[in-house]
């Protein structure tokens, strides 16, 4: 018999994280992933995604940036007088 095979380390994407979110947030995540296809491992349903663990921090930052870009605080109501 030959020498024992050395176990290869798991690729970074093998570490997975289940994300549960509202459909609107999931839509943003899917859009962010569509640029490089480097975030989502599996799209499970309307509210669940499996993503690469090593992309979670980056995903949070990108999501926060996107939400800041699109968030519009309510305009103060004009006086009715």
PDB file of C-alpha atoms in Angstrom, residues 4 8 10 17 22 48 60-61 63 67 71-72 77-80:
ATOM      1  CA  UNK A   4      -1.758   7.535   3.463  1.00  0.00           C
ATOM      2  CA  UNK A   8      -6.933  18.431   1.922  1.00  0.00           C
ATOM      3  CA  UNK A  10     -11.900  22.308   2.967  1.00  0.00           C
ATOM      4  CA  UNK A  17     -24.125  30.157   6.983  1.00  0.00           C
ATOM      5  CA  UNK A  22     -37.344  39.366   4.663  1.00  0.00           C
ATOM      6  CA  UNK A  48     -33.653  31.662   3.370  1.00  0.00           C
ATOM      7  CA  UNK A  60     -23.176  42.821   5.816  1.00  0.00           C
ATOM      8  CA  UNK A  61     -21.132  45.836   4.740  1.00  0.00           C
ATOM      9  CA  UNK A  63     -26.038  45.414   2.487  1.00  0.00           C
ATOM     10  CA  UNK A  67     -29.697  50.276   2.537  1.00  0.00           C
ATOM     11  CA  UNK A  71     -33.230  54.746   2.764  1.00  0.00           C
ATOM     12  CA  UNK A  72     -35.091  58.014   2.686  1.00  0.00           C
ATOM     13  CA  UNK A  77     -45.202  66.895   7.228  1.00  0.00           C
ATOM     14  CA  UNK A  78     -46.029  70.397   6.078  1.00  0.00           C
ATOM     15  CA  UNK A  79     -48.149  72.459   8.441  1.00  0.00           C
ATOM     16  CA  UNK A  80     -51.770  72.367   7.422  1.00  0.00           C
TER      17      UNK A  80
END
